[in-house]
PDB file of N, CA and C in Angstrom:
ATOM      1  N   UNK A 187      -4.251 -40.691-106.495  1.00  0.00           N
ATOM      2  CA  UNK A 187      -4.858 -39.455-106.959  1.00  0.00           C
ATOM      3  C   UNK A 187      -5.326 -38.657-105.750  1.00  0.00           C
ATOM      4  N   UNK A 188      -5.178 -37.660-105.759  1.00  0.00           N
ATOM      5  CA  UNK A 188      -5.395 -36.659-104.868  1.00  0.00           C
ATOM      6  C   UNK A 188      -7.104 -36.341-104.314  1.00  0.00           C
ATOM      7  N   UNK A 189      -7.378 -36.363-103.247  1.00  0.00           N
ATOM      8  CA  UNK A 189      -8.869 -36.336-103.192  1.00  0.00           C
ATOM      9  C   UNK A 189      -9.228 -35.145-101.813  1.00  0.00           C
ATOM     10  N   UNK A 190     -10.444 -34.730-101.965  1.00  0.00           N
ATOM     11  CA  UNK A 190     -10.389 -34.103-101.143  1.00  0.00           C
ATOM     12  C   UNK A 190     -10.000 -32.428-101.053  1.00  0.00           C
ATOM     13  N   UNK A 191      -9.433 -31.629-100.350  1.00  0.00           N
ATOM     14  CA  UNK A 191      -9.508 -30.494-100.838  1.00  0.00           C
ATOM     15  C   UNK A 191      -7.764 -30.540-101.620  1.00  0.00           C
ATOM     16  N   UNK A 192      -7.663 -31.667-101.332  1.00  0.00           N
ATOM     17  CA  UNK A 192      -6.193 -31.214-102.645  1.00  0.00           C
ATOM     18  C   UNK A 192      -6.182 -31.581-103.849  1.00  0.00           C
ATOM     19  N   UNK A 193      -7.840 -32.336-104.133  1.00  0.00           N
ATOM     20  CA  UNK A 193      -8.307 -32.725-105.434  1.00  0.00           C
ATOM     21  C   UNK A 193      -7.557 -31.799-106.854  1.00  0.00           C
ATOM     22  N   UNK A 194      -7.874 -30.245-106.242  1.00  0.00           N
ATOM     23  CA  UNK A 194      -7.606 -29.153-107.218  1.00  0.00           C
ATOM     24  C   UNK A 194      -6.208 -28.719-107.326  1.00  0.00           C
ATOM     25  N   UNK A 195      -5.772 -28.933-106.399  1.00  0.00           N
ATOM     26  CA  UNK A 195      -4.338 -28.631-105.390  1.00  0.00           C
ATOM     27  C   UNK A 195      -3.538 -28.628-106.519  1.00  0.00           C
ATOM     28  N   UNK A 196      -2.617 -27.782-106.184  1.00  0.00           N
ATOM     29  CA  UNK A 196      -0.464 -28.136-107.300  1.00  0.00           C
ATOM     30  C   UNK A 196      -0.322 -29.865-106.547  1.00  0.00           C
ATOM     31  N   UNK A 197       0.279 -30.288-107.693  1.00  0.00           N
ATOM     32  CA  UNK A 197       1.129 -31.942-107.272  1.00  0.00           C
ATOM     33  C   UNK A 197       2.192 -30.830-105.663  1.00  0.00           C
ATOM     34  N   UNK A 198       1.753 -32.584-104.749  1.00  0.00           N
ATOM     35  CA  UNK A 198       3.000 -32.353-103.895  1.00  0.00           C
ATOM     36  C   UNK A 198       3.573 -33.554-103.794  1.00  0.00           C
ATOM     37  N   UNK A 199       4.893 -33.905-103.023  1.00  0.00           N
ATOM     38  CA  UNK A 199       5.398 -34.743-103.048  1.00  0.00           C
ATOM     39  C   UNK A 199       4.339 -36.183-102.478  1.00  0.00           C
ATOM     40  N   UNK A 200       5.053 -37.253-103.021  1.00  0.00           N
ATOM     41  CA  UNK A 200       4.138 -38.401-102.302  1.00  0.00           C
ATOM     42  C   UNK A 200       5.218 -39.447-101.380  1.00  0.00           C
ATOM     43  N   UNK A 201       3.933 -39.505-100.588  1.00  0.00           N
ATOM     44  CA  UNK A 201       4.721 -40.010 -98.959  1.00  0.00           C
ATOM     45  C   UNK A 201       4.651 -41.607 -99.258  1.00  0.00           C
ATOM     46  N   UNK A 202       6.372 -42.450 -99.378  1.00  0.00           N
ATOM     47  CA  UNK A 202       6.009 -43.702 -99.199  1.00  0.00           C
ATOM     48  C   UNK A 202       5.559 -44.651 -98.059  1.00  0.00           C
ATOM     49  N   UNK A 203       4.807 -45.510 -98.620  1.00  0.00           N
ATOM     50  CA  UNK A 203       4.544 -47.054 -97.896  1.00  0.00           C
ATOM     51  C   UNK A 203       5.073 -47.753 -97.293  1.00  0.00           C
ATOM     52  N   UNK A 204       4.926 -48.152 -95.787  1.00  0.00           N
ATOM     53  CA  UNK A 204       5.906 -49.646 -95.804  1.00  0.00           C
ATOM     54  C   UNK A 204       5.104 -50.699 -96.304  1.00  0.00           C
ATOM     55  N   UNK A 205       6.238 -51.592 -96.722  1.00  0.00           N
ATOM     56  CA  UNK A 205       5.421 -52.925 -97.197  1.00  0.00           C
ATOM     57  C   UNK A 205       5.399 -53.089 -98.717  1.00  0.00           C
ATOM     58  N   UNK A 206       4.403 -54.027 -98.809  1.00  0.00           N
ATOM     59  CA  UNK A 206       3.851 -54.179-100.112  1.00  0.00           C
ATOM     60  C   UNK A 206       2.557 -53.818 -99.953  1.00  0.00           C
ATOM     61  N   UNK A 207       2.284 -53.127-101.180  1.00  0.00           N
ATOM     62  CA  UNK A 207       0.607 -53.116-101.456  1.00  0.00           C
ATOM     63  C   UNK A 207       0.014 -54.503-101.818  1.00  0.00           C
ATOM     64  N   UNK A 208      -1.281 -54.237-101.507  1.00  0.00           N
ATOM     65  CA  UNK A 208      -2.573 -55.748-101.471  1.00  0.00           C
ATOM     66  C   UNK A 208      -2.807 -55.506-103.252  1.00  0.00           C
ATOM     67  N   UNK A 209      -2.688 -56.149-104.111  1.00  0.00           N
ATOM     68  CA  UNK A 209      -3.005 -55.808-105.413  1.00  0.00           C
ATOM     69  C   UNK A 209      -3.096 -57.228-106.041  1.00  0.00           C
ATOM     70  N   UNK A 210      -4.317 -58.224-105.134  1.00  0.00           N
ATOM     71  CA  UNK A 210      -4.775 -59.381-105.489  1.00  0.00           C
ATOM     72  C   UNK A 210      -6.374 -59.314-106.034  1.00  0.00           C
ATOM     73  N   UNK A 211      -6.761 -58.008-105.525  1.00  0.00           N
ATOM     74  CA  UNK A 211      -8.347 -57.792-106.375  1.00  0.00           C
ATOM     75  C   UNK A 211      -7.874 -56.170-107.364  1.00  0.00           C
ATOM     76  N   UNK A 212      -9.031 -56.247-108.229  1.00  0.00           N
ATOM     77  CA  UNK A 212      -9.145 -54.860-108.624  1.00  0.00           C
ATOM     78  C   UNK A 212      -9.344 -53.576-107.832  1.00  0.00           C
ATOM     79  N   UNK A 213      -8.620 -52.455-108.045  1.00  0.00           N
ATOM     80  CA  UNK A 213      -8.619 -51.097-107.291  1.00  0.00           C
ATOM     81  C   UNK A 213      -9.737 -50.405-107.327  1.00  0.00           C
ATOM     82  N   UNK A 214     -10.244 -49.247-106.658  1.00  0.00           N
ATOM     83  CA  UNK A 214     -11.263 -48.807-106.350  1.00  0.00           C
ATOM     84  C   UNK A 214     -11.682 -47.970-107.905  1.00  0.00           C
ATOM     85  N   UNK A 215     -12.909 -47.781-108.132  1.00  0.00           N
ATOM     86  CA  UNK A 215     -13.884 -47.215-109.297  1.00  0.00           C
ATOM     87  C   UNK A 215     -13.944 -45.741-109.165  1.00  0.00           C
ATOM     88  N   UNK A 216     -14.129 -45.151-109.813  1.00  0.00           N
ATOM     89  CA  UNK A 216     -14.621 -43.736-109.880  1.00  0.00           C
ATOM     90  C   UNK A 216     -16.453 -44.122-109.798  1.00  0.00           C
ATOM     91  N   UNK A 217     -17.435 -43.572-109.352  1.00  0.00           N
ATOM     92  CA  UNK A 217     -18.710 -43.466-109.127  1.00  0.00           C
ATOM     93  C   UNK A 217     -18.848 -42.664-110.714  1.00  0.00           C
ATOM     94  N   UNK A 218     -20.461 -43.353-110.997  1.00  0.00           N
ATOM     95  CA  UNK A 218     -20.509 -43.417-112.069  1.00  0.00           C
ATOM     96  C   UNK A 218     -22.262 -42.967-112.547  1.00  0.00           C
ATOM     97  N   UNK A 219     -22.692 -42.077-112.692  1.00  0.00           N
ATOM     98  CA  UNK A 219     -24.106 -42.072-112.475  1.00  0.00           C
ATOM     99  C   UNK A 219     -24.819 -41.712-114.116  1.00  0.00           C
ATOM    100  N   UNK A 220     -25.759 -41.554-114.176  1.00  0.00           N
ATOM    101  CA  UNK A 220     -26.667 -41.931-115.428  1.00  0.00           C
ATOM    102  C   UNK A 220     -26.890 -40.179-115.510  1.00  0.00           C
ATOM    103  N   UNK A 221     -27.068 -39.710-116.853  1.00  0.00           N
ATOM    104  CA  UNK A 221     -26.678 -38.981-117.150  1.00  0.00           C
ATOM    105  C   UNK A 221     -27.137 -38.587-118.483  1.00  0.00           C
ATOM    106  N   UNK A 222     -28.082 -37.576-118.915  1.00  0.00           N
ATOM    107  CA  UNK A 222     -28.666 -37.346-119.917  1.00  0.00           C
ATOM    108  C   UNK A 222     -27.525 -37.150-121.506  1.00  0.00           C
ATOM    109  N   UNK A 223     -26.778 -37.123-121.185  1.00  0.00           N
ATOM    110  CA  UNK A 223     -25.626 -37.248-121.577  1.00  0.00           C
ATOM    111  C   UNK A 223     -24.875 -38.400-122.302  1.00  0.00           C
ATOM    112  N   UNK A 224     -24.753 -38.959-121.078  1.00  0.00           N
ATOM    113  CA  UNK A 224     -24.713 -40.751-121.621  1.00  0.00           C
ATOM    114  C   UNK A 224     -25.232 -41.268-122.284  1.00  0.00           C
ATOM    115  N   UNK A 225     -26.638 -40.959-122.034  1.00  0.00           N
ATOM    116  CA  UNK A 225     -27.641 -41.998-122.745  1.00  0.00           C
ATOM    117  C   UNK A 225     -27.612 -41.305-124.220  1.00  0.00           C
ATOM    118  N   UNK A 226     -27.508 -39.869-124.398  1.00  0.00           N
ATOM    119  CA  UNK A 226     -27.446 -39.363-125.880  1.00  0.00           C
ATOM    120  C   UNK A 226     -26.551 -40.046-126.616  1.00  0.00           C
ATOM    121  N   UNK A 227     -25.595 -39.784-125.423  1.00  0.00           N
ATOM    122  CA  UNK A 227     -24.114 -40.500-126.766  1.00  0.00           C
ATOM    123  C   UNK A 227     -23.896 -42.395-126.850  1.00  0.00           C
ATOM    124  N   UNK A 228     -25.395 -42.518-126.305  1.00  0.00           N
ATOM    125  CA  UNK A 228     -25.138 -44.506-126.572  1.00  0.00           C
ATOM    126  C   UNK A 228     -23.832 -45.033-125.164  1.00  0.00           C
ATOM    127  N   UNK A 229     -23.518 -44.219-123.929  1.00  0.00           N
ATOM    128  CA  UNK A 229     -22.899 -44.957-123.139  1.00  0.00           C
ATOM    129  C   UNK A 229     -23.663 -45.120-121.832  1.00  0.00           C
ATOM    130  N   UNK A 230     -24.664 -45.465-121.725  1.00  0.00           N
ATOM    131  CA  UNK A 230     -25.308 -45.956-121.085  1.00  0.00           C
ATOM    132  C   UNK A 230     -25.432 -47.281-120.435  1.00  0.00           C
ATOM    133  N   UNK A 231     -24.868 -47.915-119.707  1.00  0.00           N
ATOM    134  CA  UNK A 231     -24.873 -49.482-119.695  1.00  0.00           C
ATOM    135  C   UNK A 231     -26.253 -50.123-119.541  1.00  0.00           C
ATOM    136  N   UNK A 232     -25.950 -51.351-120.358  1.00  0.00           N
ATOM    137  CA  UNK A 232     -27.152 -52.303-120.512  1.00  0.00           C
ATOM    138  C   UNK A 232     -27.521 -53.112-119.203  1.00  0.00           C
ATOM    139  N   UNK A 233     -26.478 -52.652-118.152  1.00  0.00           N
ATOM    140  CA  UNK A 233     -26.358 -53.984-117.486  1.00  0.00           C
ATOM    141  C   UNK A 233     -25.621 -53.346-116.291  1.00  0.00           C
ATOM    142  N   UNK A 234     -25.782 -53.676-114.768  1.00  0.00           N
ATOM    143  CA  UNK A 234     -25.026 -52.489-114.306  1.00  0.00           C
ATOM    144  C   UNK A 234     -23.579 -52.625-113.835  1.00  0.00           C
ATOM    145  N   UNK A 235     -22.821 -51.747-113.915  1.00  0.00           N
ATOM    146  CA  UNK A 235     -21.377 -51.446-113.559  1.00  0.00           C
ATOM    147  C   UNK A 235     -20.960 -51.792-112.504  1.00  0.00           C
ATOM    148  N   UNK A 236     -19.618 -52.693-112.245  1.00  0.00           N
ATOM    149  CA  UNK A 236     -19.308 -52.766-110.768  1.00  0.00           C
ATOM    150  C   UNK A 236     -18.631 -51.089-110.491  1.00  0.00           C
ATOM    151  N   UNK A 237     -19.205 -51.756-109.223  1.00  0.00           N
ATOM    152  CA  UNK A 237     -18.003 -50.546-108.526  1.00  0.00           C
ATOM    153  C   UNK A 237     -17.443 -50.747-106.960  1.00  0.00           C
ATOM    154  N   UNK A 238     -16.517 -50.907-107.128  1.00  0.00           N
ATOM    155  CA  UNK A 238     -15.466 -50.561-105.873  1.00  0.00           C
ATOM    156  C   UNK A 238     -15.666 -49.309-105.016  1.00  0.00           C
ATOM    157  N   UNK A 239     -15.554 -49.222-103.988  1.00  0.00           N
ATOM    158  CA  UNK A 239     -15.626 -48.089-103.301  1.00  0.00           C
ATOM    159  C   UNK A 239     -13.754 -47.670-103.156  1.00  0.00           C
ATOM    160  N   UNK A 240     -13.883 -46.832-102.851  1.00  0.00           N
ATOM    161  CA  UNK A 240     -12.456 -46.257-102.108  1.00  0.00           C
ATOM    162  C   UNK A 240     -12.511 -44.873-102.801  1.00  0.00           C
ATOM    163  N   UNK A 241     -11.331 -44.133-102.644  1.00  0.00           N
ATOM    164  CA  UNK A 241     -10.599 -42.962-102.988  1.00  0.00           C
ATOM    165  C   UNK A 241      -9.921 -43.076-104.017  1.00  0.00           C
ATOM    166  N   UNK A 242      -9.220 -44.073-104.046  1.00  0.00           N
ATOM    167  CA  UNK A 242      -7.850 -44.250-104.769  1.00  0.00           C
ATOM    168  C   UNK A 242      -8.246 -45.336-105.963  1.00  0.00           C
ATOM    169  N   UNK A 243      -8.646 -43.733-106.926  1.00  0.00           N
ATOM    170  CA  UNK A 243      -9.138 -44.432-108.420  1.00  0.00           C
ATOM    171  C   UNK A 243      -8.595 -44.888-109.377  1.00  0.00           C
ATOM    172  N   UNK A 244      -7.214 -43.703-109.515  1.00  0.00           N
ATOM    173  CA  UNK A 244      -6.173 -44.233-110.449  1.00  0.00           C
ATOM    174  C   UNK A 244      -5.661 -45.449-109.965  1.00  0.00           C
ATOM    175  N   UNK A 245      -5.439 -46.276-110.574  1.00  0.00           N
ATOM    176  CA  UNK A 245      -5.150 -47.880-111.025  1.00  0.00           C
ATOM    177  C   UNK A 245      -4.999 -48.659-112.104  1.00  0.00           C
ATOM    178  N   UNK A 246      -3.970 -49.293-111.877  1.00  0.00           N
ATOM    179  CA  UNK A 246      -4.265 -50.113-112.910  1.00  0.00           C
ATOM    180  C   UNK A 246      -4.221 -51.739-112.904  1.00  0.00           C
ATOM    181  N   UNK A 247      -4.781 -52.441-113.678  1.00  0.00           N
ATOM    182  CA  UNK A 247      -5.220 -54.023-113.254  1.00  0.00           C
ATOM    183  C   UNK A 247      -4.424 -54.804-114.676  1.00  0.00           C
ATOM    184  N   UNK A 248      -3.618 -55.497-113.918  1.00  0.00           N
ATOM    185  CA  UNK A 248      -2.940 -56.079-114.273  1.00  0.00           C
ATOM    186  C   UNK A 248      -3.307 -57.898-114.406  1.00  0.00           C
ATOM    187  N   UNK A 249      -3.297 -58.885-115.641  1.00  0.00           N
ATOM    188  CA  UNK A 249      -3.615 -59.941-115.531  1.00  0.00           C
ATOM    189  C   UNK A 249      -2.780 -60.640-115.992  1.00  0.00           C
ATOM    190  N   UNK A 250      -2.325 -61.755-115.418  1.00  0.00           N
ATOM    191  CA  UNK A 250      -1.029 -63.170-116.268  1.00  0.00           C
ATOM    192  C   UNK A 250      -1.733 -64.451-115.914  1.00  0.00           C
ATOM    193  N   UNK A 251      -1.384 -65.219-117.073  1.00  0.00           N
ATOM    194  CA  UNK A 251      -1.986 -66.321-117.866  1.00  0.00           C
ATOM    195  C   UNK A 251      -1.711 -67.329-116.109  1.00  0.00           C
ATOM    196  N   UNK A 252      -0.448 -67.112-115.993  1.00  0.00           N
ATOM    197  CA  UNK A 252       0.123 -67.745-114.492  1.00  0.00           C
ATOM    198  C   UNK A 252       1.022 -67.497-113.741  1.00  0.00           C
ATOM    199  N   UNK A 253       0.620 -66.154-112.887  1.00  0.00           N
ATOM    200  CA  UNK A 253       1.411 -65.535-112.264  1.00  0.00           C
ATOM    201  C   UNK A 253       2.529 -66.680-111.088  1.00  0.00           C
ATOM    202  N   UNK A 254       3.371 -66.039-111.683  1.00  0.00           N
ATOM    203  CA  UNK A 254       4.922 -66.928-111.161  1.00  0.00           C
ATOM    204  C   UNK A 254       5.479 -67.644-112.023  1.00  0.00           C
ATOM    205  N   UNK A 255       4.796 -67.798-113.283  1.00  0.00           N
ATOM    206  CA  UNK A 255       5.659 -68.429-114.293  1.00  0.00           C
ATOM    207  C   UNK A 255       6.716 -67.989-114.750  1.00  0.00           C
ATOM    208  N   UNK A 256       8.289 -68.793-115.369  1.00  0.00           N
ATOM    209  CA  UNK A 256       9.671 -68.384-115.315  1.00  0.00           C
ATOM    210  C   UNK A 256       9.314 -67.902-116.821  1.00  0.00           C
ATOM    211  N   UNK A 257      10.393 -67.093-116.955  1.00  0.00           N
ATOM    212  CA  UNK A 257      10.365 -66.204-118.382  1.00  0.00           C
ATOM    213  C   UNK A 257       9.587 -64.689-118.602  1.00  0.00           C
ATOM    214  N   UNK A 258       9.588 -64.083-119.683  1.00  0.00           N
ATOM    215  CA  UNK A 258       9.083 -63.255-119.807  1.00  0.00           C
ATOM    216  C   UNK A 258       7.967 -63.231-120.939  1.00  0.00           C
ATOM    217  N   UNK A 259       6.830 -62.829-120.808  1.00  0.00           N
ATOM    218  CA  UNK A 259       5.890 -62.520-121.509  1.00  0.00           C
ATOM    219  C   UNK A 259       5.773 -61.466-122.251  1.00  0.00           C
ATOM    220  N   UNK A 260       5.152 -61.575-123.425  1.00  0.00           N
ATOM    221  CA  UNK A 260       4.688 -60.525-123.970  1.00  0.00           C
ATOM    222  C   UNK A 260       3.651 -59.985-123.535  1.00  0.00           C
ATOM    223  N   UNK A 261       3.358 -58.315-123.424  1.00  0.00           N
ATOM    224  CA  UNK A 261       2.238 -57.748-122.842  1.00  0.00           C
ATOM    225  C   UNK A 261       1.036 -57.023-123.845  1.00  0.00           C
ATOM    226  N   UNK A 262       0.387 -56.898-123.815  1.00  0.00           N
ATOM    227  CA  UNK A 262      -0.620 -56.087-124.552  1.00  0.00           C
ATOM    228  C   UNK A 262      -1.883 -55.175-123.378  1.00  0.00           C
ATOM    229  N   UNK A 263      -1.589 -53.675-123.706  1.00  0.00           N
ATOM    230  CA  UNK A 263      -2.168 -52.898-123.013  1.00  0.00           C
ATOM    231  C   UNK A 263      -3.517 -51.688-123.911  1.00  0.00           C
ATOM    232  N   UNK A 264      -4.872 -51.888-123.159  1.00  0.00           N
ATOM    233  CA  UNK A 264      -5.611 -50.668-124.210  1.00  0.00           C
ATOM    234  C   UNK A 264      -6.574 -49.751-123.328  1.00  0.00           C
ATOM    235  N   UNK A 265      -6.781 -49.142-124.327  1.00  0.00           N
ATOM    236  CA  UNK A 265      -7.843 -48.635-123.724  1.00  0.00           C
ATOM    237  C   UNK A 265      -8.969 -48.677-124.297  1.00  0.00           C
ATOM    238  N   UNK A 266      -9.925 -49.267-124.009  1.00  0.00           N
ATOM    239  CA  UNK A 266     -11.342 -49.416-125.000  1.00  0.00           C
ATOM    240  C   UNK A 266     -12.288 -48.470-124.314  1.00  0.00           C
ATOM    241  N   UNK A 267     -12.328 -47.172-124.442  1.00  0.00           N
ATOM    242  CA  UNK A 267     -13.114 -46.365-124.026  1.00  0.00           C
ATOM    243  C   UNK A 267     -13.589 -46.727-122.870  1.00  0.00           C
ATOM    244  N   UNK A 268     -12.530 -46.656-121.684  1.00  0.00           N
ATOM    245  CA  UNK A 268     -12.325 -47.295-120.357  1.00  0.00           C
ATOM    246  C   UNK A 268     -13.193 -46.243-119.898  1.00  0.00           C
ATOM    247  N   UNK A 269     -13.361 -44.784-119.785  1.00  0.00           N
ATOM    248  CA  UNK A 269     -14.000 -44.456-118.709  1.00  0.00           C
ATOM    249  C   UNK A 269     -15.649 -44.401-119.194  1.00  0.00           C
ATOM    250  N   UNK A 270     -16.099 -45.004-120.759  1.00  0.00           N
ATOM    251  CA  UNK A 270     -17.376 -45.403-120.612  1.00  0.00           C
ATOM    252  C   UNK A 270     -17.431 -47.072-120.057  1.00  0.00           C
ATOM    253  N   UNK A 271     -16.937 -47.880-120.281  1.00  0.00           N
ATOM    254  CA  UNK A 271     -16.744 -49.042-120.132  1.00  0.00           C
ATOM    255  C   UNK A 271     -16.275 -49.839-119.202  1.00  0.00           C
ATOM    256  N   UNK A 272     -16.296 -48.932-117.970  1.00  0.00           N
ATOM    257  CA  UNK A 272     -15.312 -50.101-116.920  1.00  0.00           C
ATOM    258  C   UNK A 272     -15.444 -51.433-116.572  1.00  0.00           C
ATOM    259  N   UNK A 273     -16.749 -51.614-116.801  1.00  0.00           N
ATOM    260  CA  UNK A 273     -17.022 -53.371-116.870  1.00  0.00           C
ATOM    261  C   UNK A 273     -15.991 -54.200-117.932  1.00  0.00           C
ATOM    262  N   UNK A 274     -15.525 -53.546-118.551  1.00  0.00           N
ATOM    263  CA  UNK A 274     -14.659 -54.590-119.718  1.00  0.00           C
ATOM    264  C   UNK A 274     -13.158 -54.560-118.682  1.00  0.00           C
ATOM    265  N   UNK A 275     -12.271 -53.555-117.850  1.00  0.00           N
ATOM    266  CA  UNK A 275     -11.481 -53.588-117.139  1.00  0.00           C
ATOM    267  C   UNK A 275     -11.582 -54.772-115.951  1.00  0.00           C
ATOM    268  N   UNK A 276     -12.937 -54.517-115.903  1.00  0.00           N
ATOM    269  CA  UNK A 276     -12.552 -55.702-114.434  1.00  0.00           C
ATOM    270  C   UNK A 276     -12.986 -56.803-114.485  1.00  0.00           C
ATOM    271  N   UNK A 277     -12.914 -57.636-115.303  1.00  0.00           N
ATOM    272  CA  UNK A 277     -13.383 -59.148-115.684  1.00  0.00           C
ATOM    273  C   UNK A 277     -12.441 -59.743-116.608  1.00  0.00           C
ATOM    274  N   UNK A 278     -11.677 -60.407-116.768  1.00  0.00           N
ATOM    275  CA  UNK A 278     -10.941 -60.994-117.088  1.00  0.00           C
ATOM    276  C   UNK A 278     -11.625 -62.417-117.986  1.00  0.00           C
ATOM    277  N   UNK A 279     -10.943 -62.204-118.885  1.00  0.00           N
ATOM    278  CA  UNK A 279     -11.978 -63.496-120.244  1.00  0.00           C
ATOM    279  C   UNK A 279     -12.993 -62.849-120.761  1.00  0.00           C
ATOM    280  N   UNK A 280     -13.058 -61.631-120.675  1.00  0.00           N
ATOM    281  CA  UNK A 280     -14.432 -60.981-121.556  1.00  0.00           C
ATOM    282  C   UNK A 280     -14.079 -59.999-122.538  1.00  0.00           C
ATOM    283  N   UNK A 281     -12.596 -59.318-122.317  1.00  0.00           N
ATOM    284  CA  UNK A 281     -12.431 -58.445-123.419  1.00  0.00           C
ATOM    285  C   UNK A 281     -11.053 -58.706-123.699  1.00  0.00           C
ATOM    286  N   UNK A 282     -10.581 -59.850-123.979  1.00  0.00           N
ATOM    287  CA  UNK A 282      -9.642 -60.750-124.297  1.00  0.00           C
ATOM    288  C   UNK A 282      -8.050 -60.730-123.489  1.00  0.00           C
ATOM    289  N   UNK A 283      -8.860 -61.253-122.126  1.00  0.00           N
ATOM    290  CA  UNK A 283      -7.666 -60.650-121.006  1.00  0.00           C
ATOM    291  C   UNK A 283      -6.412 -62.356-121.416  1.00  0.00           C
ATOM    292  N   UNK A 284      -5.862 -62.515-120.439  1.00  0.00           N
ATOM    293  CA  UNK A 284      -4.500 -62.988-120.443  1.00  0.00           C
ATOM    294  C   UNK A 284      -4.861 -64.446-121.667  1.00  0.00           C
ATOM    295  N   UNK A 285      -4.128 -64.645-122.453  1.00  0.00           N
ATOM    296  CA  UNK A 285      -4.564 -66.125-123.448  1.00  0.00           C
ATOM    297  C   UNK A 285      -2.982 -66.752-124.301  1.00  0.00           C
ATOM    298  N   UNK A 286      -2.857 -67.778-124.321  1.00  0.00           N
ATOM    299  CA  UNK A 286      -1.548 -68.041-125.025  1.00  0.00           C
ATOM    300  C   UNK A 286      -0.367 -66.987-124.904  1.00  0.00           C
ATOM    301  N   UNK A 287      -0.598 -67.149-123.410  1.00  0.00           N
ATOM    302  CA  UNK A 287       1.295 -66.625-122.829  1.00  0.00           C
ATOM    303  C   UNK A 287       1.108 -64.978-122.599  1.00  0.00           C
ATOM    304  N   UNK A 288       0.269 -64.356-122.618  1.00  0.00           N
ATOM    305  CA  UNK A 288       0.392 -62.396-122.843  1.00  0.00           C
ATOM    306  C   UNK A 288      -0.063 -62.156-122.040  1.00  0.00           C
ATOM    307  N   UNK A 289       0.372 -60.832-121.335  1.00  0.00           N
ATOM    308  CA  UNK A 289       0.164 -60.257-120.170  1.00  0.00           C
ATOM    309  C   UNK A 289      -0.481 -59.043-120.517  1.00  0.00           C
ATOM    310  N   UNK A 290      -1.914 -58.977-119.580  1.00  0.00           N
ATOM    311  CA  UNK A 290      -2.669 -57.966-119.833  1.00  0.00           C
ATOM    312  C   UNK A 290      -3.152 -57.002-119.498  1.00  0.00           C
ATOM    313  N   UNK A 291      -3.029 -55.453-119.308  1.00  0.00           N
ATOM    314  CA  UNK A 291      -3.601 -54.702-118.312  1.00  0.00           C
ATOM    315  C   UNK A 291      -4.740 -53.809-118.895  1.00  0.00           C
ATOM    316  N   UNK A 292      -5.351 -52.668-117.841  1.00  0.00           N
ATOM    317  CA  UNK A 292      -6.110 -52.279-118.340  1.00  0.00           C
ATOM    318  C   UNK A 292      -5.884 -51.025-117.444  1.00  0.00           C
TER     319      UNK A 292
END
């Protein structure tokens, strides 16, 4: 995602990578602050939010029961009111991430 003064910018082309990307932890958070707002509409967390630092918010987190296993899995993908909720994205076993063979993202 674009940051910075090209936040607002027209799409321009995107410059590839060498390599592989590192995509053994979760990707960076959007900052997230409290908000008279929030608290009206009940999204307020009880408890506080991780957050990742970086730029590069768009992401997505991907989980398997046992990564490298032969065959193909079935996947199941949601969104549970991810941008009140990001604590349910990045924990795995709490909002019914990988279980009897399914691959899970968020």
């Amino acid at each position: 995602a674009p940051v910075g003064p090209h936040r607002f910018a027209a799409p321009r082309p995107v410059e590839p990578w060498p390599g592989v990307r590192d995509a053994t932890r979760p990707g960076a958070t959007p900052q997230r602050r409290a908000t008279p707002q929030r608290r009206l509409l009940g999204l307020e967390p009880s408890f506080p939010e991780p957050c990742v630092p970086g730029d590069e918010t768009l992401n997505v987190n991907v989980y398997t029961p046992a990564p490298g296993a032969p065959g193909r899995l079935p996947s199941w993908s949601g969104s549970t009111a991810a941008a009140s909720r990001p604590a349910r994205r990045s924990a795995p076993g709490t909002t019914g991430a990988p279980s009897a063979g399914t691959a899970w993202s968020s």
